[in-house]
Amino acid sequence: MIITFLGTAAANAYPEAFCQCNHCERARALGGPSLRKRSAALINDDFLIDLGPDIMTASFLHGRSLTKVRYCLQTHAHADHLDPSHFLSRSPGYGVVGAPRLHFYASTATAQRAAQLLERDCAPASLLDPEVGERLNMAIHPVQALQSFTVGPYRVTAFPANHDPAVEPLLYAVEADGRTIFYGTDTATLLDETWQAFHRHRLRFDVVILDHTYGPDEPGSDHLSAQQFIEHAARMRAEGLLTDKARILATHVAHAGNPVHPELADFAARHGYEVAYDGLTV
Ligand SMILES: [Zn+2]
Ligand SMILES: [Zn+2]
Ligand SMILES: [Zn+2]
């Protein structure tokens, strides 16, 4: 599997559009990997994680076409991870030619929220109506935490996130070609049932991508801080959940306590992990 990070920022991107804090101003001056769009990732060329607000920009900035995307795993329905206008922007009714049918996987609450947003903004009928699915050239597959399911050539297991329960947020393990990726954002400290499920499903991760919303001197709260990130990586290693050469990457990086990319990458290297940046391919 080849993963491309289409975005690695938290909710308001980095730098934040209207913020003059030291981190945002330095990111503007430095450019490059210090400029982060809202979090999303592409696996190979057919599997998207999150139909986020910046994926089209990311697609042309980083030279990664989305025309072959057949599968989308949605973590949750917060606006920094889901822009429902994409459902229309890939439909034949809007003149789109040749897009394969999209299989969209989300928790029931997130699928319902997506349907409500689409109805409010763009379309009179429900996304959950099969006829609308036909018109939009897509199928919605509600999934539940702690279940495994097949997505084309991929095996996926969903885990409950410690995040806004109203949207039933999910974290995912994706397996293919003898490799396993864990995609873990958005979440605060992982729940006990998630740790137990890692073992029950006998998972060993080759790549761990984890929430790093708050920087080294910030406390964690609704998301992980750098310190909590380090503790999670150490626990994964101690519990035998990582392969020998596993790579651990930070994503969902906010300006709150996280310095510009080169400095954050130095901090991460001293603590045995890496910081993803937009366009990075692993
Ligand atoms: Zn988020
Ligand atoms: Zn700022
Ligand atoms: Zn969220």
CSV table of C-alpha atoms and ligand atoms in Angstrom, one decimal:
chain,number,residue,atom,x,y,z
A,1,MET,CA,0.0,0.0,0.0
A,2,ILE,CA,1.2,3.5,-0.8
A,3,ILE,CA,-0.3,6.2,1.4
A,4,THR,CA,-0.3,9.9,0.4
A,5,PHE,CA,-1.2,12.5,3.0
A,6,LEU,CA,-3.6,14.9,1.3
A,7,GLY,CA,-3.9,17.0,4.5
A,8,THR,CA,-2.4,16.9,7.9
A,9,ALA,CA,-4.0,19.8,9.8
A,10,ALA,CA,-6.6,20.0,12.5
A,11,ALA,CA,-9.9,21.8,12.0
A,12,ASN,CA,-8.9,25.2,10.9
A,13,ALA,CA,-5.8,24.3,8.8
A,14,TYR,CA,-2.3,25.5,9.7
A,15,PRO,CA,-1.6,28.4,9.5
A,16,GLU,CA,-5.2,29.4,10.5
A,17,ALA,CA,-6.5,31.9,8.0
A,18,PHE,CA,-7.1,34.7,10.4
A,19,CYS,CA,-4.4,34.0,13.1
A,20,GLN,CA,-1.3,36.0,13.7
A,21,CYS,CA,0.2,33.8,16.4
A,22,ASN,CA,3.9,33.1,16.2
A,23,HIS,CA,3.4,29.6,14.8
A,24,CYS,CA,1.0,30.7,12.0
A,25,GLU,CA,3.2,33.7,11.0
A,26,ARG,CA,6.3,31.5,10.8
A,27,ALA,CA,4.5,28.8,8.8
A,28,ARG,CA,3.4,31.5,6.3
A,29,ALA,CA,7.0,32.7,6.0
A,30,LEU,CA,8.5,29.2,5.7
A,31,GLY,CA,5.9,27.6,3.4
A,32,GLY,CA,6.5,24.0,2.2
A,33,PRO,CA,5.7,21.3,4.7
A,34,SER,CA,4.7,23.9,7.3
A,35,LEU,CA,1.5,24.6,5.3
A,36,ARG,CA,-1.1,22.1,6.2
A,37,LYS,CA,-4.5,21.5,4.8
A,38,ARG,CA,-7.4,19.7,6.6
A,39,SER,CA,-6.6,16.0,7.3
A,40,ALA,CA,-7.3,13.3,4.7
A,41,ALA,CA,-5.3,10.5,3.1
A,42,LEU,CA,-5.3,8.5,-0.1
A,43,ILE,CA,-4.2,4.8,-0.2
A,44,ASN,CA,-3.0,3.7,-3.6
A,45,ASP,CA,-5.1,5.5,-6.1
A,46,ASP,CA,-8.5,4.1,-5.2
A,47,PHE,CA,-9.1,4.4,-1.5
A,48,LEU,CA,-9.7,7.7,0.2
A,49,ILE,CA,-9.9,8.3,4.0
A,50,ASP,CA,-12.3,11.3,4.5
A,51,LEU,CA,-14.1,13.3,1.9
A,52,GLY,CA,-12.5,16.4,3.4
A,53,PRO,CA,-12.9,20.1,2.4
A,54,ASP,CA,-9.4,20.3,1.0
A,55,ILE,CA,-9.1,17.1,-1.0
A,56,MET,CA,-9.5,18.7,-4.4
A,57,THR,CA,-6.9,21.3,-3.7
A,58,ALA,CA,-4.6,18.6,-2.4
A,59,SER,CA,-5.2,16.5,-5.5
A,60,PHE,CA,-3.8,19.1,-7.9
A,61,LEU,CA,-1.2,20.5,-5.6
A,62,HIS,CA,0.4,17.1,-4.9
A,63,GLY,CA,-0.3,15.6,-8.3
A,64,ARG,CA,-2.5,12.8,-7.0
A,65,SER,CA,-5.6,12.2,-9.1
A,66,LEU,CA,-8.8,11.2,-7.4
A,67,THR,CA,-10.5,10.0,-10.6
A,68,LYS,CA,-9.9,6.3,-9.7
A,69,VAL,CA,-11.3,6.6,-6.1
A,70,ARG,CA,-13.8,3.7,-5.6
A,71,TYR,CA,-13.8,3.5,-1.8
A,72,CYS,CA,-14.1,6.2,0.9
A,73,LEU,CA,-13.8,5.5,4.6
A,74,GLN,CA,-15.2,8.3,6.6
A,75,THR,CA,-13.9,8.9,10.1
A,76,HIS,CA,-16.7,11.2,11.1
A,77,ALA,CA,-18.9,14.0,10.0
A,78,HIS,CA,-17.1,17.1,11.4
A,79,ALA,CA,-16.7,19.8,8.8
A,80,ASP,CA,-12.9,19.5,8.7
A,81,HIS,CA,-13.3,15.8,7.6
A,82,LEU,CA,-16.5,15.9,5.4
A,83,ASP,CA,-17.6,18.3,2.7
A,84,PRO,CA,-20.8,16.8,1.3
A,85,SER,CA,-20.6,18.9,-1.8
A,86,HIS,CA,-18.2,16.3,-3.1
A,87,PHE,CA,-21.1,13.9,-3.4
A,88,LEU,CA,-22.4,16.1,-6.1
A,89,SER,CA,-19.1,17.1,-7.7
A,90,ARG,CA,-18.5,13.5,-8.7
A,91,SER,CA,-22.0,12.6,-10.0
A,92,PRO,CA,-23.1,12.1,-13.6
A,93,GLY,CA,-25.9,14.5,-13.0
A,94,TYR,CA,-23.3,17.3,-12.8
A,95,GLY,CA,-21.7,16.2,-16.1
A,96,VAL,CA,-18.9,14.1,-14.5
A,97,VAL,CA,-17.7,11.5,-17.0
A,98,GLY,CA,-16.1,8.2,-16.1
A,99,ALA,CA,-16.0,8.3,-12.3
A,100,PRO,CA,-16.3,4.8,-10.9
A,101,ARG,CA,-19.1,4.1,-8.4
A,102,LEU,CA,-18.1,5.3,-5.0
A,103,HIS,CA,-18.6,3.0,-2.0
A,104,PHE,CA,-18.8,5.2,1.1
A,105,TYR,CA,-18.3,3.6,4.5
A,106,ALA,CA,-19.3,5.5,7.6
A,107,SER,CA,-21.0,5.0,11.0
A,108,THR,CA,-24.8,5.4,10.9
A,109,ALA,CA,-24.7,8.7,12.7
A,110,THR,CA,-22.1,10.1,10.4
A,111,ALA,CA,-24.0,8.8,7.3
A,112,GLN,CA,-27.2,10.5,8.6
A,113,ARG,CA,-25.3,13.7,9.3
A,114,ALA,CA,-23.9,13.6,5.8
A,115,ALA,CA,-27.4,13.1,4.4
A,116,GLN,CA,-28.8,16.1,6.4
A,117,LEU,CA,-26.0,18.3,5.2
A,118,LEU,CA,-26.5,17.4,1.6
A,119,GLU,CA,-30.2,17.9,1.9
A,120,ARG,CA,-29.8,21.3,3.5
A,121,ASP,CA,-27.1,22.6,1.1
A,122,CYS,CA,-27.5,20.8,-2.2
A,123,ALA,CA,-30.3,18.4,-2.9
A,124,PRO,CA,-33.9,17.9,-2.1
A,125,ALA,CA,-33.8,14.2,-1.6
A,126,SER,CA,-32.1,12.0,1.0
A,127,LEU,CA,-28.7,10.6,0.4
A,128,LEU,CA,-29.9,7.5,2.1
A,129,ASP,CA,-32.6,6.9,-0.5
A,130,PRO,CA,-31.2,4.2,-2.9
A,131,GLU,CA,-32.6,6.1,-5.9
A,132,VAL,CA,-30.5,9.1,-4.9
A,133,GLY,CA,-27.5,6.8,-4.6
A,134,GLU,CA,-28.1,5.7,-8.2
A,135,ARG,CA,-28.3,9.3,-9.3
A,136,LEU,CA,-25.1,10.2,-7.4
A,137,ASN,CA,-23.3,7.1,-8.6
A,138,MET,CA,-22.6,5.9,-5.1
A,139,ALA,CA,-23.5,3.4,-2.4
A,140,ILE,CA,-23.5,4.1,1.3
A,141,HIS,CA,-22.4,1.3,3.6
A,142,PRO,CA,-23.1,1.9,7.3
A,143,VAL,CA,-20.4,0.3,9.5
A,144,GLN,CA,-20.1,-0.3,13.2
A,145,ALA,CA,-17.2,0.0,15.6
A,146,LEU,CA,-15.4,-3.3,16.4
A,147,GLN,CA,-16.5,-4.8,13.1
A,148,SER,CA,-14.3,-6.0,10.2
A,149,PHE,CA,-15.4,-5.8,6.7
A,150,THR,CA,-14.1,-6.1,3.1
A,151,VAL,CA,-13.6,-3.1,1.0
A,152,GLY,CA,-12.5,-4.3,-2.5
A,153,PRO,CA,-9.0,-5.7,-2.0
A,154,TYR,CA,-8.7,-4.2,1.5
A,155,ARG,CA,-9.7,-5.6,4.9
A,156,VAL,CA,-10.9,-2.9,7.2
A,157,THR,CA,-11.6,-3.0,11.0
A,158,ALA,CA,-13.4,0.0,12.7
A,159,PHE,CA,-12.7,1.1,16.2
A,160,PRO,CA,-14.6,3.6,18.4
A,161,ALA,CA,-12.8,7.0,18.7
A,162,ASN,CA,-12.8,8.9,22.0
A,163,HIS,CA,-14.4,11.9,20.3
A,164,ASP,CA,-17.8,13.6,19.8
A,165,PRO,CA,-20.3,10.7,20.3
A,166,ALA,CA,-23.0,12.5,18.4
A,167,VAL,CA,-21.3,11.5,15.1
A,168,GLU,CA,-20.2,8.0,16.2
A,169,PRO,CA,-16.6,8.7,15.1
A,170,LEU,CA,-14.5,5.7,13.9
A,171,LEU,CA,-10.8,4.9,13.7
A,172,TYR,CA,-9.7,2.3,11.1
A,173,ALA,CA,-7.1,-0.4,10.5
A,174,VAL,CA,-6.6,-1.1,6.8
A,175,GLU,CA,-5.0,-4.4,5.7
A,176,ALA,CA,-3.8,-5.3,2.2
A,177,ASP,CA,-0.8,-7.0,0.6
A,178,GLY,CA,0.4,-8.3,4.0
A,179,ARG,CA,0.6,-4.8,5.5
A,180,THR,CA,-1.5,-3.0,8.1
A,181,ILE,CA,-2.1,0.7,8.6
A,182,PHE,CA,-3.8,2.2,11.6
A,183,TYR,CA,-5.5,5.6,10.9
A,184,GLY,CA,-6.3,7.2,14.2
A,185,THR,CA,-7.8,10.7,14.1
A,186,ASP,CA,-9.8,12.4,15.5
A,187,THR,CA,-9.5,11.0,19.0
A,188,ALA,CA,-8.5,11.8,22.6
A,189,THR,CA,-6.8,9.0,24.6
A,190,LEU,CA,-7.7,5.7,23.0
A,191,LEU,CA,-10.5,3.8,24.8
A,192,ASP,CA,-9.8,0.5,26.6
A,193,GLU,CA,-12.2,-1.3,24.2
A,194,THR,CA,-10.1,-0.1,21.3
A,195,TRP,CA,-6.9,-1.5,22.8
A,196,GLN,CA,-8.6,-4.8,23.6
A,197,ALA,CA,-9.9,-5.0,20.0
A,198,PHE,CA,-6.4,-4.5,18.6
A,199,HIS,CA,-5.4,-7.7,20.3
A,200,ARG,CA,-8.6,-9.6,19.6
A,201,HIS,CA,-8.2,-8.9,15.9
A,202,ARG,CA,-4.4,-9.9,16.2
A,203,LEU,CA,-3.3,-6.6,14.5
A,204,ARG,CA,0.3,-5.6,14.1
A,205,PHE,CA,0.8,-2.2,12.5
A,206,ASP,CA,3.4,-1.4,9.9
A,207,VAL,CA,2.3,2.2,9.9
A,208,VAL,CA,0.5,4.1,12.6
A,209,ILE,CA,-1.0,7.5,11.8
A,210,LEU,CA,-2.2,9.2,14.9
A,211,ASP,CA,-3.9,12.4,16.2
A,212,HIS,CA,-1.3,15.1,17.2
A,213,THR,CA,-3.6,18.1,17.6
A,214,TYR,CA,-1.7,19.7,20.5
A,215,GLY,CA,2.0,20.4,20.7
A,216,PRO,CA,4.7,19.4,23.2
A,217,ASP,CA,3.8,21.9,25.9
A,218,GLU,CA,0.1,21.6,25.6
A,219,PRO,CA,-2.2,19.4,27.7
A,220,GLY,CA,-4.4,16.9,25.8
A,221,SER,CA,-8.1,17.2,26.0
A,222,ASP,CA,-10.6,16.5,23.3
A,223,HIS,CA,-7.6,15.4,21.1
A,224,LEU,CA,-4.1,14.0,21.8
A,225,SER,CA,-1.2,16.1,22.7
A,226,ALA,CA,2.4,15.4,21.7
A,227,GLN,CA,3.0,13.9,25.2
A,228,GLN,CA,0.0,11.6,24.9
A,229,PHE,CA,1.0,10.7,21.3
A,230,ILE,CA,4.4,9.5,22.7
A,231,GLU,CA,2.7,7.5,25.4
A,232,HIS,CA,0.4,5.8,22.9
A,233,ALA,CA,3.3,4.9,20.6
A,234,ALA,CA,5.2,3.5,23.6
A,235,ARG,CA,2.2,1.4,24.7
A,236,MET,CA,1.7,0.1,21.2
A,237,ARG,CA,5.4,-1.0,21.1
A,238,ALA,CA,5.2,-2.5,24.7
A,239,GLU,CA,2.0,-4.5,23.8
A,240,GLY,CA,3.5,-6.0,20.6
A,241,LEU,CA,1.2,-4.0,18.3
A,242,LEU,CA,4.0,-2.7,16.1
A,243,THR,CA,6.1,-4.6,13.5
A,244,ASP,CA,9.9,-4.3,13.9
A,245,LYS,CA,10.2,-1.5,11.3
A,246,ALA,CA,6.9,0.2,12.0
A,247,ARG,CA,6.6,3.9,11.2
A,248,ILE,CA,4.7,6.2,13.5
A,249,LEU,CA,3.4,9.4,12.0
A,250,ALA,CA,1.7,12.4,13.5
A,251,THR,CA,-1.3,14.0,11.7
A,252,HIS,CA,-4.1,16.5,12.5
A,253,VAL,CA,-1.6,19.1,13.7
A,254,ALA,CA,-3.0,22.3,15.1
A,255,HIS,CA,-1.1,25.6,15.7
A,256,ALA,CA,-1.8,25.1,19.4
A,257,GLY,CA,1.7,24.3,20.7
A,258,ASN,CA,3.0,22.7,17.5
A,259,PRO,CA,5.8,24.7,16.0
A,260,VAL,CA,6.5,24.9,12.2
A,261,HIS,CA,7.3,21.6,10.5
A,262,PRO,CA,11.1,21.5,10.7
A,263,GLU,CA,11.1,22.1,14.5
A,264,LEU,CA,8.2,19.7,15.1
A,265,ALA,CA,10.0,17.1,13.0
A,266,ASP,CA,13.2,17.5,15.1
A,267,PHE,CA,11.2,17.1,18.3
A,268,ALA,CA,9.5,14.0,16.9
A,269,ALA,CA,12.8,12.5,15.8
A,270,ARG,CA,14.1,12.8,19.4
A,271,HIS,CA,11.0,10.9,20.6
A,272,GLY,CA,11.0,8.1,17.9
A,273,TYR,CA,8.3,9.2,15.6
A,274,GLU,CA,7.8,11.2,12.4
A,275,VAL,CA,5.5,14.1,11.5
A,276,ALA,CA,3.5,13.7,8.3
A,277,TYR,CA,3.1,16.7,6.0
A,278,ASP,CA,0.9,17.4,3.0
A,279,GLY,CA,2.0,15.4,0.0
A,280,LEU,CA,4.1,13.0,1.9
A,281,THR,CA,4.0,9.5,0.5
A,282,VAL,CA,4.7,6.5,2.7
B,1,ZN,ZN,-10.7,17.0,12.9
B,2,ZN,ZN,-2.1,30.6,15.0
B,3,ZN,ZN,-13.6,15.8,14.8
